[in-house]
Amino acid sequence: MSLKLSHLPSRQKIKPVYPRSPSTIDPNNPPWPAYRGYHEYSFAYATMGQRLPTILGKAIEDVVLTLNQEYDEERVVDLVQCIERMDALMKELQAQAKLRPIIDDGEADVALWNKLIAKYFQGKTFMNAPWLFAEAYKYRRLQECFSVSKHWKNYDVFFRQKCDTFSRSHDAVFELSMRFAEPFVLKEHLSPGDKLEAERLMFMELTQICLWGNSTDLSLLINMTEEQIRSLQSTGGANLAATEKNILGNHMKRLWETVVSLRANTGGRIDFVLDNAGFELYCDCVYADFLIQSGLAKEVRFHGKRYPWFVSDVTKKDWSWLLNTMVYGHLFPNATEEERDSIRRLGMRWKQYEKEGKWVYEQHPFWCTGFTYWELFNEAPDLFLHLSRSDLVIFKGDLNHRKLTYDCAAPPSTDFEIAIGPMASAAGAPRVCSMRTIKSDVVVGLGPDGDQLAERLDKEEEGWKISGKYAVVLLSEGRPGEKVIFT
Ligand code: F6P
Ligand code: MG
């Protein structure tokens, strides 16, 4: 029997209300609408449809170069199989295939990946899963191509390119090393107030150097000319003053007040969740060096990735390469004797920090998962606890920012604290700073007029969210010192 319902109100379109309530948020349903590969208005579309296949194609070319120089039969055959797996991945990517579980290749993150796929992404494809997850998944699958091999487990398809960004940055590298090779000393006759002001100015400039070091990211700028790189990396004072107006959400003043208060309490621990290797890492280290020398920090912890990630992200190998090439390398054939000496001295000082335990390099498996940092508290409680003991955690770059903010369409006026959820609101959450040049859709923390500002830029400057021309430096106070409780 069928009922006639002609007297009831007609069916209505029920729109979800954003932000979603905490109990309904999960990796497939972020607080605001997710970006997905099929969203043509979003950078997700170009990335999933074109950029990722291009990046994978270049990675295959790199392996072929290595293959052509290999002589041992067992290693050759093993590497050919890696290429076959990469070809298969390329086909899946282009066919918008469903995301399959990760093979148990002995990596520490397999269980985390497969839990996420089973719970939230069964049947989802490269194009209809949330962009952040699908993109991260592609890098995990790329790692799997090598980690199941016998001889090539630690092969890095992006290593050559990462080294190149540094060697192609001659001018900016020496601009900095010639200024910072000598340990930093303040002029003797300055009053305490003038000394503090001199340090503040230096801190502000170095913060910008650290920030803009993020704009030369390989995944976007693969075909840049030397000239374009030079202009992006320019470290001249006038240029820095001009670029500050491009920092659309700017908490640098509060950041300075924070580090000064740390020094008053005998100097704090500052953590960097690193982004890119090569030139950006070099800028991070110049900044961290200043933090140590000025006493603003007494310990700096650097968090890198366990394997190649989003093309240019720092691995332990990149970290060691940078420090060793600075001290022993012959990377800059046109450098003067003074320039070579300056970079060697910088490198030696940084290695000394490592020996003394003032600088520590770490690589937790969580950083290479598809989880956002909203889930850090639950999925990596040990890491949350560890970070909660830091006085300030600086997250570098675009991907970290996407993960902090759940990579969803929150209004640009959304407060940073709200956008990062538990990383600000959980008991014991550390102070968090995001230093990011804007290279993808999510933009928050622009203040009460942020929505209008973003609308104006949408109209006037196409591509403003992916050019790396604009940036944010955002700070969340967190709930430091409170006991972390896991229920
Ligand atoms: O593929 C897009 C992306 O994930 C964006 O987040 C950004 O454009 C780039 O890759 C990575 O940038 P970053 O190195 O600053 O995290
Ligand atoms: Mg990166």
Short mmCIF file of C-alpha atoms and ligand atoms in Angstrom, two decimals:
data_model
loop_
_atom_site.label_atom_id
_atom_site.label_comp_id
_atom_site.label_asym_id
_atom_site.label_seq_id
_atom_site.Cartn_x
_atom_site.Cartn_y
_atom_site.Cartn_z
CA MET A 1 0.00 0.00 0.00
CA SER A 2 1.39 3.47 -0.80
CA LEU A 3 0.59 6.55 1.29
CA LYS A 4 -0.48 9.79 -0.37
CA LEU A 5 1.41 12.65 1.31
CA SER A 6 -0.02 15.59 -0.60
CA HIS A 7 -0.92 17.60 2.53
CA LEU A 8 2.56 17.54 4.06
CA PRO A 9 5.04 20.33 3.34
CA SER A 10 7.18 19.65 0.26
CA ARG A 11 10.65 18.17 0.66
CA GLN A 12 13.27 20.80 1.44
CA LYS A 13 16.96 21.07 0.70
CA ILE A 14 18.66 20.79 4.08
CA LYS A 15 22.02 22.54 4.02
CA PRO A 16 24.59 21.51 6.63
CA VAL A 17 25.40 24.25 9.11
CA TYR A 18 29.05 25.32 9.35
CA PRO A 19 31.16 24.99 11.35
CA ARG A 20 30.05 21.43 12.03
CA SER A 21 29.51 20.56 15.66
CA PRO A 22 32.58 18.83 17.19
CA SER A 23 30.87 15.41 17.40
CA THR A 24 30.15 15.36 13.67
CA ILE A 25 33.66 16.36 12.54
CA ASP A 26 35.80 13.60 11.07
CA PRO A 27 38.54 13.39 8.37
CA ASN A 28 35.92 13.15 5.62
CA ASN A 29 33.81 15.93 7.17
CA PRO A 30 35.99 18.81 8.34
CA PRO A 31 34.49 21.69 10.37
CA TRP A 32 33.90 23.68 7.15
CA PRO A 33 33.44 22.12 3.66
CA ALA A 34 36.47 20.15 2.50
CA TYR A 35 38.27 20.89 -0.74
CA ARG A 36 38.16 17.88 -3.05
CA GLY A 37 39.93 17.10 -6.31
CA TYR A 38 36.79 17.52 -8.40
CA HIS A 39 36.17 21.08 -7.12
CA GLU A 40 37.14 23.03 -10.19
CA TYR A 41 37.21 26.33 -8.28
CA SER A 42 39.90 25.04 -5.96
CA PHE A 43 43.65 24.45 -6.36
CA ALA A 44 42.77 20.84 -5.52
CA TYR A 45 41.52 20.39 -9.09
CA ALA A 46 44.75 21.47 -10.81
CA THR A 47 46.85 19.64 -8.26
CA MET A 48 45.11 16.28 -8.44
CA GLY A 49 44.49 16.44 -12.20
CA GLN A 50 47.77 17.91 -13.46
CA ARG A 51 50.40 18.79 -10.90
CA LEU A 52 50.62 15.40 -9.20
CA PRO A 53 50.98 13.43 -12.46
CA THR A 54 53.69 15.92 -13.55
CA ILE A 55 55.51 15.54 -10.23
CA LEU A 56 55.29 11.76 -10.48
CA GLY A 57 56.52 11.87 -14.09
CA LYS A 58 59.57 13.88 -13.03
CA ALA A 59 60.18 11.42 -10.20
CA ILE A 60 60.19 8.55 -12.70
CA GLU A 61 62.71 10.46 -14.83
CA ASP A 62 64.93 10.79 -11.78
CA VAL A 63 64.84 7.05 -11.10
CA VAL A 64 65.63 6.32 -14.73
CA LEU A 65 68.74 8.51 -14.40
CA THR A 66 69.82 6.46 -11.41
CA LEU A 67 68.99 3.21 -13.16
CA ASN A 68 71.15 4.13 -16.13
CA GLN A 69 74.14 4.52 -13.83
CA GLU A 70 73.64 1.28 -11.89
CA TYR A 71 75.74 -1.78 -12.76
CA ASP A 72 74.81 -4.52 -10.26
CA GLU A 73 72.16 -6.85 -11.75
CA GLU A 74 70.24 -7.50 -8.54
CA ARG A 75 70.01 -3.78 -7.80
CA VAL A 76 69.06 -3.00 -11.40
CA VAL A 77 66.21 -5.51 -11.40
CA ASP A 78 65.06 -4.28 -8.01
CA LEU A 79 64.99 -0.68 -9.26
CA VAL A 80 63.15 -1.61 -12.46
CA GLN A 81 60.42 -3.01 -10.21
CA CYS A 82 60.28 0.30 -8.34
CA ILE A 83 59.70 2.04 -11.67
CA GLU A 84 56.95 -0.43 -12.55
CA ARG A 85 55.21 0.34 -9.27
CA MET A 86 55.51 4.08 -10.01
CA ASP A 87 53.99 3.50 -13.46
CA ALA A 88 51.13 1.61 -11.84
CA LEU A 89 50.59 4.48 -9.40
CA MET A 90 50.53 6.92 -12.30
CA LYS A 91 47.81 4.88 -13.98
CA GLU A 92 45.74 4.81 -10.78
CA LEU A 93 46.13 8.55 -10.38
CA GLN A 94 45.07 9.24 -13.94
CA ALA A 95 42.17 6.78 -13.79
CA GLN A 96 40.97 8.36 -10.52
CA ALA A 97 41.15 4.93 -8.92
CA LYS A 98 39.87 4.02 -5.46
CA LEU A 99 42.35 4.42 -2.61
CA ARG A 100 43.59 1.01 -1.51
CA PRO A 101 45.22 0.20 1.83
CA ILE A 102 48.97 0.69 2.21
CA ILE A 103 51.02 -2.51 1.95
CA ASP A 104 52.81 -3.45 5.15
CA ASP A 105 56.28 -2.23 4.21
CA GLY A 106 57.61 -2.04 7.74
CA GLU A 107 57.09 1.74 8.08
CA ALA A 108 55.90 2.92 11.48
CA ASP A 109 52.81 4.61 10.01
CA VAL A 110 51.12 1.70 8.16
CA ALA A 111 48.51 1.09 10.86
CA LEU A 112 47.64 4.79 11.08
CA TRP A 113 47.18 5.04 7.32
CA ASN A 114 45.05 1.93 7.04
CA LYS A 115 42.89 2.86 9.99
CA LEU A 116 42.15 6.19 8.33
CA ILE A 117 41.34 4.55 4.97
CA ALA A 118 39.12 1.88 6.54
CA LYS A 119 37.23 4.25 8.82
CA TYR A 120 36.68 7.24 6.56
CA PHE A 121 37.74 6.67 2.98
CA GLN A 122 36.47 3.25 1.90
CA GLY A 123 35.53 3.46 -1.76
CA LYS A 124 36.85 7.03 -2.05
CA THR A 125 39.02 7.96 -5.05
CA PHE A 126 41.93 10.32 -5.66
CA MET A 127 39.37 12.88 -6.84
CA ASN A 128 36.52 12.65 -4.35
CA ALA A 129 38.43 12.12 -1.11
CA PRO A 130 39.32 15.39 0.65
CA TRP A 131 42.24 16.94 -1.23
CA LEU A 132 44.62 16.96 1.72
CA PHE A 133 44.18 13.26 2.32
CA ALA A 134 44.34 12.26 -1.36
CA GLU A 135 47.47 14.31 -1.93
CA ALA A 136 49.22 12.92 1.16
CA TYR A 137 48.16 9.41 0.15
CA LYS A 138 49.91 9.83 -3.20
CA TYR A 139 53.22 10.61 -1.44
CA ARG A 140 52.74 7.61 0.85
CA ARG A 141 52.14 5.38 -2.15
CA LEU A 142 55.26 6.78 -3.80
CA GLN A 143 57.23 5.82 -0.71
CA GLU A 144 55.72 2.33 -0.86
CA CYS A 145 57.12 1.91 -4.41
CA PHE A 146 60.58 1.90 -2.80
CA SER A 147 60.01 0.68 0.73
CA VAL A 148 58.91 -2.78 -0.46
CA SER A 149 62.12 -3.13 -2.49
CA LYS A 150 65.26 -4.81 -1.25
CA HIS A 151 67.96 -2.27 -2.11
CA TRP A 152 66.13 1.02 -2.61
CA LYS A 153 64.15 1.45 0.60
CA ASN A 154 65.76 4.80 1.35
CA TYR A 155 65.83 6.16 -2.17
CA ASP A 156 64.70 9.79 -2.44
CA VAL A 157 63.33 10.68 -5.88
CA PHE A 158 63.40 14.38 -5.00
CA PHE A 159 66.87 14.56 -3.48
CA ARG A 160 68.61 15.91 -6.60
CA GLN A 161 66.02 18.68 -6.95
CA LYS A 162 66.25 19.60 -3.27
CA CYS A 163 70.02 19.98 -3.44
CA ASP A 164 69.57 22.10 -6.56
CA THR A 165 67.39 24.72 -4.87
CA PHE A 166 70.20 25.42 -2.48
CA SER A 167 72.97 25.53 -5.08
CA ARG A 168 70.83 27.75 -7.31
CA SER A 169 70.34 30.24 -4.47
CA HIS A 170 73.93 31.52 -4.51
CA ASP A 171 73.17 35.21 -3.93
CA ALA A 172 70.69 34.79 -1.10
CA VAL A 173 72.78 32.09 0.60
CA PHE A 174 75.86 34.32 0.78
CA GLU A 175 73.88 37.44 1.54
CA LEU A 176 72.91 35.71 4.77
CA SER A 177 76.16 33.88 5.55
CA MET A 178 78.23 37.06 5.13
CA ARG A 179 75.98 38.77 7.68
CA PHE A 180 75.66 35.96 10.18
CA ALA A 181 78.95 34.03 10.13
CA GLU A 182 80.32 36.24 12.91
CA PRO A 183 78.59 35.53 16.21
CA PHE A 184 75.97 38.15 16.87
CA VAL A 185 77.01 40.91 19.33
CA LEU A 186 75.24 44.10 20.26
CA LYS A 187 77.19 47.36 20.31
CA GLU A 188 78.61 47.85 23.79
CA HIS A 189 77.56 51.39 24.58
CA LEU A 190 73.88 50.92 23.96
CA SER A 191 71.38 51.50 26.76
CA PRO A 192 69.30 48.41 27.76
CA GLY A 193 66.33 49.92 25.91
CA ASP A 194 68.35 50.49 22.72
CA LYS A 195 69.75 46.96 22.93
CA LEU A 196 66.29 45.52 23.16
CA GLU A 197 65.18 47.64 20.22
CA ALA A 198 68.16 46.46 18.13
CA GLU A 199 67.26 42.86 18.92
CA ARG A 200 63.62 43.46 18.13
CA LEU A 201 64.46 44.88 14.70
CA MET A 202 66.72 41.93 14.01
CA PHE A 203 64.05 39.49 15.17
CA MET A 204 61.45 41.10 12.90
CA GLU A 205 63.71 40.90 9.84
CA LEU A 206 64.78 37.35 10.55
CA THR A 207 61.18 36.30 11.07
CA GLN A 208 60.44 37.57 7.59
CA ILE A 209 63.49 35.84 6.15
CA CYS A 210 62.30 32.60 7.74
CA LEU A 211 58.78 33.23 6.43
CA TRP A 212 59.63 34.12 2.84
CA GLY A 213 62.15 31.32 2.64
CA ASN A 214 58.97 29.26 2.27
CA SER A 215 58.00 30.79 -1.05
CA THR A 216 60.64 28.89 -3.03
CA ASP A 217 58.91 25.53 -2.70
CA LEU A 218 59.86 23.01 -5.34
CA SER A 219 56.46 21.49 -5.94
CA LEU A 220 55.22 24.82 -7.29
CA LEU A 221 58.32 26.46 -8.64
CA ILE A 222 59.97 23.65 -10.48
CA ASN A 223 60.51 25.62 -13.70
CA MET A 224 61.67 28.92 -12.25
CA THR A 225 64.51 30.88 -13.77
CA GLU A 226 67.53 31.96 -11.67
CA GLU A 227 66.23 35.52 -11.91
CA GLN A 228 62.80 34.63 -10.53
CA ILE A 229 64.38 32.71 -7.67
CA ARG A 230 66.66 35.64 -6.89
CA SER A 231 63.81 38.11 -6.67
CA LEU A 232 61.76 35.82 -4.43
CA GLN A 233 64.69 35.24 -2.12
CA SER A 234 65.88 38.82 -1.95
CA THR A 235 66.90 39.55 1.62
CA GLY A 236 67.48 43.29 1.29
CA GLY A 237 66.05 45.47 4.10
CA ALA A 238 63.94 47.69 1.83
CA ASN A 239 62.40 44.70 0.20
CA LEU A 240 61.51 43.20 3.58
CA ALA A 241 59.74 46.38 4.68
CA ALA A 242 57.72 46.29 1.46
CA THR A 243 56.84 42.63 1.84
CA GLU A 244 55.47 43.10 5.36
CA LYS A 245 52.33 44.59 3.85
CA ASN A 246 51.76 41.26 2.12
CA ILE A 247 51.48 39.50 5.47
CA LEU A 248 47.71 39.55 5.60
CA GLY A 249 47.37 38.15 9.13
CA ASN A 250 50.32 39.45 11.06
CA HIS A 251 51.01 38.52 14.71
CA MET A 252 54.76 39.20 14.54
CA LYS A 253 54.55 41.79 17.30
CA ARG A 254 52.95 39.28 19.67
CA LEU A 255 55.52 36.73 18.60
CA TRP A 256 58.32 39.08 19.64
CA GLU A 257 56.65 39.71 23.01
CA THR A 258 56.36 35.95 23.47
CA VAL A 259 60.03 35.20 22.86
CA VAL A 260 61.14 38.10 25.04
CA SER A 261 59.02 36.75 27.88
CA LEU A 262 60.65 33.33 27.36
CA ARG A 263 64.06 34.88 27.80
CA ALA A 264 62.92 36.50 31.04
CA ASN A 265 62.23 32.94 32.23
CA THR A 266 65.79 31.80 31.37
CA GLY A 267 65.13 31.07 27.70
CA GLY A 268 62.68 28.57 26.36
CA ARG A 269 62.42 25.56 24.13
CA ILE A 270 61.28 26.45 20.61
CA ASP A 271 60.20 23.75 18.16
CA PHE A 272 60.15 24.08 14.39
CA VAL A 273 57.86 21.74 12.48
CA LEU A 274 59.91 22.05 9.32
CA ASP A 275 58.73 22.40 5.78
CA ASN A 276 61.16 22.50 2.86
CA ALA A 277 64.78 21.44 2.47
CA GLY A 278 67.54 23.49 0.88
CA PHE A 279 67.09 27.24 0.95
CA GLU A 280 64.09 27.31 3.30
CA LEU A 281 65.83 25.06 5.82
CA TYR A 282 68.90 27.27 5.60
CA CYS A 283 66.73 30.32 6.46
CA ASP A 284 65.13 28.39 9.34
CA CYS A 285 68.58 27.61 10.70
CA VAL A 286 69.74 31.24 10.41
CA TYR A 287 66.66 32.20 12.44
CA ALA A 288 67.18 29.43 14.99
CA ASP A 289 70.83 30.44 15.31
CA PHE A 290 69.74 33.97 16.22
CA LEU A 291 67.22 32.63 18.74
CA ILE A 292 69.99 30.68 20.48
CA GLN A 293 72.63 33.40 20.36
CA SER A 294 70.29 36.07 21.66
CA GLY A 295 69.16 33.80 24.51
CA LEU A 296 65.54 33.99 23.32
CA ALA A 297 65.67 30.18 23.17
CA LYS A 298 68.02 27.83 24.93
CA GLU A 299 66.99 24.77 22.96
CA VAL A 300 65.58 24.35 19.45
CA ARG A 301 63.97 21.13 18.23
CA PHE A 302 63.49 20.58 14.51
CA HIS A 303 60.84 18.13 13.32
CA GLY A 304 61.33 16.62 9.87
CA LYS A 305 59.80 13.86 7.78
CA ARG A 306 60.79 10.20 7.82
CA TYR A 307 60.68 9.90 4.03
CA PRO A 308 60.31 12.07 0.90
CA TRP A 309 57.17 14.13 1.23
CA PHE A 310 55.40 16.75 -0.91
CA VAL A 311 58.53 17.01 -3.06
CA SER A 312 60.67 19.36 -1.04
CA ASP A 313 60.05 18.60 2.64
CA VAL A 314 63.05 18.07 4.91
CA THR A 315 64.20 14.53 5.73
CA LYS A 316 67.13 13.58 7.97
CA LYS A 317 69.24 13.13 4.85
CA ASP A 318 68.47 16.70 3.70
CA TRP A 319 69.31 18.01 7.14
CA SER A 320 72.70 16.27 7.22
CA TRP A 321 73.39 17.20 3.60
CA LEU A 322 72.87 20.90 4.30
CA LEU A 323 75.16 21.03 7.32
CA ASN A 324 77.85 18.91 5.70
CA THR A 325 77.79 20.68 2.37
CA MET A 326 78.16 23.99 4.20
CA VAL A 327 81.24 22.77 6.02
CA TYR A 328 82.90 20.47 3.46
CA GLY A 329 81.10 21.02 0.13
CA HIS A 330 82.19 22.54 -3.16
CA LEU A 331 78.75 23.58 -4.20
CA PHE A 332 79.39 27.18 -5.26
CA PRO A 333 82.18 27.28 -7.83
CA ASN A 334 81.88 31.06 -8.25
CA ALA A 335 81.99 31.95 -4.56
CA THR A 336 84.82 34.12 -3.24
CA GLU A 337 87.18 32.88 -0.51
CA GLU A 338 85.36 35.08 2.05
CA GLU A 339 81.99 33.72 1.02
CA ARG A 340 83.20 30.13 1.30
CA ASP A 341 84.68 30.86 4.68
CA SER A 342 81.45 32.48 5.89
CA ILE A 343 79.27 29.52 5.02
CA ARG A 344 81.79 27.04 6.49
CA ARG A 345 81.82 28.95 9.78
CA LEU A 346 78.04 29.05 9.94
CA GLY A 347 77.85 25.32 9.25
CA MET A 348 80.43 24.56 11.92
CA ARG A 349 78.56 26.57 14.51
CA TRP A 350 75.31 24.75 13.70
CA LYS A 351 76.98 21.37 13.96
CA GLN A 352 78.36 22.43 17.31
CA TYR A 353 74.82 23.26 18.49
CA GLU A 354 73.84 19.72 17.57
CA LYS A 355 76.75 18.25 19.53
CA GLU A 356 75.87 20.34 22.56
CA GLY A 357 72.20 19.33 22.36
CA LYS A 358 71.09 22.93 21.76
CA TRP A 359 69.69 21.82 18.42
CA VAL A 360 67.92 18.49 18.14
CA TYR A 361 66.55 16.91 14.97
CA GLU A 362 63.51 14.62 15.34
CA GLN A 363 61.22 12.67 12.96
CA HIS A 364 57.95 11.37 14.38
CA PRO A 365 55.93 9.06 12.03
CA PHE A 366 52.78 11.16 12.50
CA TRP A 367 54.14 13.98 10.30
CA CYS A 368 53.89 11.68 7.25
CA THR A 369 50.27 10.64 7.66
CA GLY A 370 47.07 11.91 6.08
CA PHE A 371 45.75 13.08 9.46
CA THR A 372 45.35 16.79 10.08
CA TYR A 373 46.65 18.29 13.31
CA TRP A 374 43.12 18.40 14.71
CA GLU A 375 43.70 14.67 15.23
CA LEU A 376 47.22 14.98 16.65
CA PHE A 377 45.93 14.85 20.23
CA ASN A 378 44.09 11.54 19.67
CA GLU A 379 46.23 9.83 17.05
CA ALA A 380 49.70 10.75 18.32
CA PRO A 381 49.28 11.38 22.05
CA ASP A 382 53.01 10.93 22.68
CA LEU A 383 53.78 13.68 20.15
CA PHE A 384 51.11 15.98 21.63
CA LEU A 385 52.60 15.50 25.09
CA HIS A 386 56.08 16.16 23.73
CA LEU A 387 54.97 19.37 21.97
CA SER A 388 53.02 20.48 25.03
CA ARG A 389 56.39 20.79 26.82
CA SER A 390 57.63 23.27 24.23
CA ASP A 391 57.32 27.01 24.85
CA LEU A 392 56.54 27.77 21.23
CA VAL A 393 55.93 25.50 18.24
CA ILE A 394 56.52 27.18 14.88
CA PHE A 395 54.83 25.39 11.97
CA LYS A 396 56.45 26.29 8.68
CA GLY A 397 54.81 26.40 5.31
CA ASP A 398 51.65 25.76 3.44
CA LEU A 399 51.09 22.08 4.04
CA ASN A 400 51.52 22.45 7.81
CA HIS A 401 49.04 25.31 7.70
CA ARG A 402 46.55 23.20 5.77
CA LYS A 403 46.92 20.46 8.37
CA LEU A 404 46.55 22.87 11.28
CA THR A 405 43.33 24.28 9.83
CA TYR A 406 41.79 20.99 8.59
CA ASP A 407 42.22 22.30 5.02
CA CYS A 408 38.64 23.41 4.66
CA ALA A 409 36.69 26.43 3.50
CA ALA A 410 36.57 28.39 6.77
CA PRO A 411 35.80 32.10 6.28
CA PRO A 412 39.01 34.17 6.10
CA SER A 413 37.88 36.16 9.16
CA THR A 414 37.91 32.98 11.29
CA ASP A 415 40.20 33.38 14.29
CA PHE A 416 43.31 31.26 14.04
CA GLU A 417 42.54 29.69 17.46
CA ILE A 418 39.15 28.53 16.22
CA ALA A 419 40.56 27.29 12.91
CA ILE A 420 43.13 25.04 14.58
CA GLY A 421 40.66 23.44 17.02
CA PRO A 422 42.26 21.17 19.64
CA MET A 423 45.77 22.44 18.85
CA ALA A 424 44.60 25.64 20.57
CA SER A 425 41.85 24.45 22.88
CA ALA A 426 43.08 21.16 24.41
CA ALA A 427 44.51 21.36 27.90
CA GLY A 428 48.29 21.64 27.59
CA ALA A 429 48.16 22.80 23.94
CA PRO A 430 51.42 24.66 23.29
CA ARG A 431 51.72 28.16 21.86
CA VAL A 432 51.52 27.63 18.13
CA CYS A 433 52.75 29.91 15.38
CA SER A 434 52.01 29.28 11.70
CA MET A 435 54.50 30.96 9.32
CA ARG A 436 53.16 30.36 5.89
CA THR A 437 53.28 31.89 2.45
CA ILE A 438 49.82 31.34 0.99
CA LYS A 439 49.99 28.63 -1.69
CA SER A 440 46.59 26.98 -1.48
CA ASP A 441 42.91 27.69 -0.84
CA VAL A 442 42.53 27.80 2.92
CA VAL A 443 42.96 31.29 4.36
CA VAL A 444 42.07 32.21 7.94
CA GLY A 445 43.16 34.67 10.61
CA LEU A 446 42.74 37.82 8.50
CA GLY A 447 40.87 39.69 11.24
CA PRO A 448 37.29 41.02 11.40
CA ASP A 449 37.48 42.54 7.87
CA GLY A 450 39.13 39.44 6.45
CA ASP A 451 36.15 38.25 4.43
CA GLN A 452 35.92 41.54 2.56
CA LEU A 453 39.69 41.64 2.03
CA ALA A 454 39.63 38.13 0.55
CA GLU A 455 36.65 39.00 -1.66
CA ARG A 456 38.49 42.05 -2.98
CA LEU A 457 41.61 40.00 -3.75
CA ASP A 458 39.44 37.34 -5.43
CA LYS A 459 38.15 40.02 -7.77
CA GLU A 460 41.35 41.96 -8.34
CA GLU A 461 44.12 39.40 -8.29
CA GLU A 462 43.40 36.03 -9.74
CA GLY A 463 45.59 33.34 -8.22
CA TRP A 464 46.45 35.33 -5.08
CA LYS A 465 45.96 32.20 -2.97
CA ILE A 466 48.53 30.14 -4.83
CA SER A 467 51.19 32.63 -5.88
CA GLY A 468 53.19 32.62 -2.62
CA LYS A 469 53.12 36.45 -2.80
CA TYR A 470 50.97 36.74 0.34
CA ALA A 471 51.57 35.24 3.74
CA VAL A 472 50.34 34.90 7.30
CA VAL A 473 52.21 34.79 10.61
CA LEU A 474 49.58 33.69 13.11
CA LEU A 475 49.91 32.95 16.81
CA SER A 476 47.72 30.93 19.14
CA GLU A 477 48.37 31.18 22.89
CA GLY A 478 47.19 27.61 23.54
CA ARG A 479 46.85 26.39 27.13
CA PRO A 480 50.48 25.86 28.06
CA GLY A 481 51.32 24.50 31.48
CA GLU A 482 47.95 22.77 31.95
CA LYS A 483 47.99 19.05 32.55
CA VAL A 484 47.42 17.03 29.40
CA ILE A 485 44.66 14.50 30.01
CA PHE A 486 43.84 11.72 27.56
CA THR A 487 40.42 10.24 28.14
O1 F6P B 1 50.23 20.65 -3.85
C1 F6P B 1 49.83 21.77 -3.15
C2 F6P B 1 50.58 21.84 -1.87
O2 F6P B 1 50.25 20.82 -1.03
C3 F6P B 1 50.27 23.15 -1.25
O3 F6P B 1 50.07 23.00 0.10
C4 F6P B 1 51.50 23.94 -1.56
O4 F6P B 1 51.23 24.55 -2.76
C5 F6P B 1 52.60 22.94 -1.76
O5 F6P B 1 51.97 21.79 -2.10
C6 F6P B 1 53.44 22.71 -0.56
O6 F6P B 1 53.87 23.90 -0.02
P1 F6P B 1 54.76 23.92 1.27
O7 F6P B 1 56.07 23.31 0.89
O8 F6P B 1 54.88 25.38 1.63
O9 F6P B 1 54.07 23.14 2.34
MG MG B 2 56.80 21.50 1.60
#
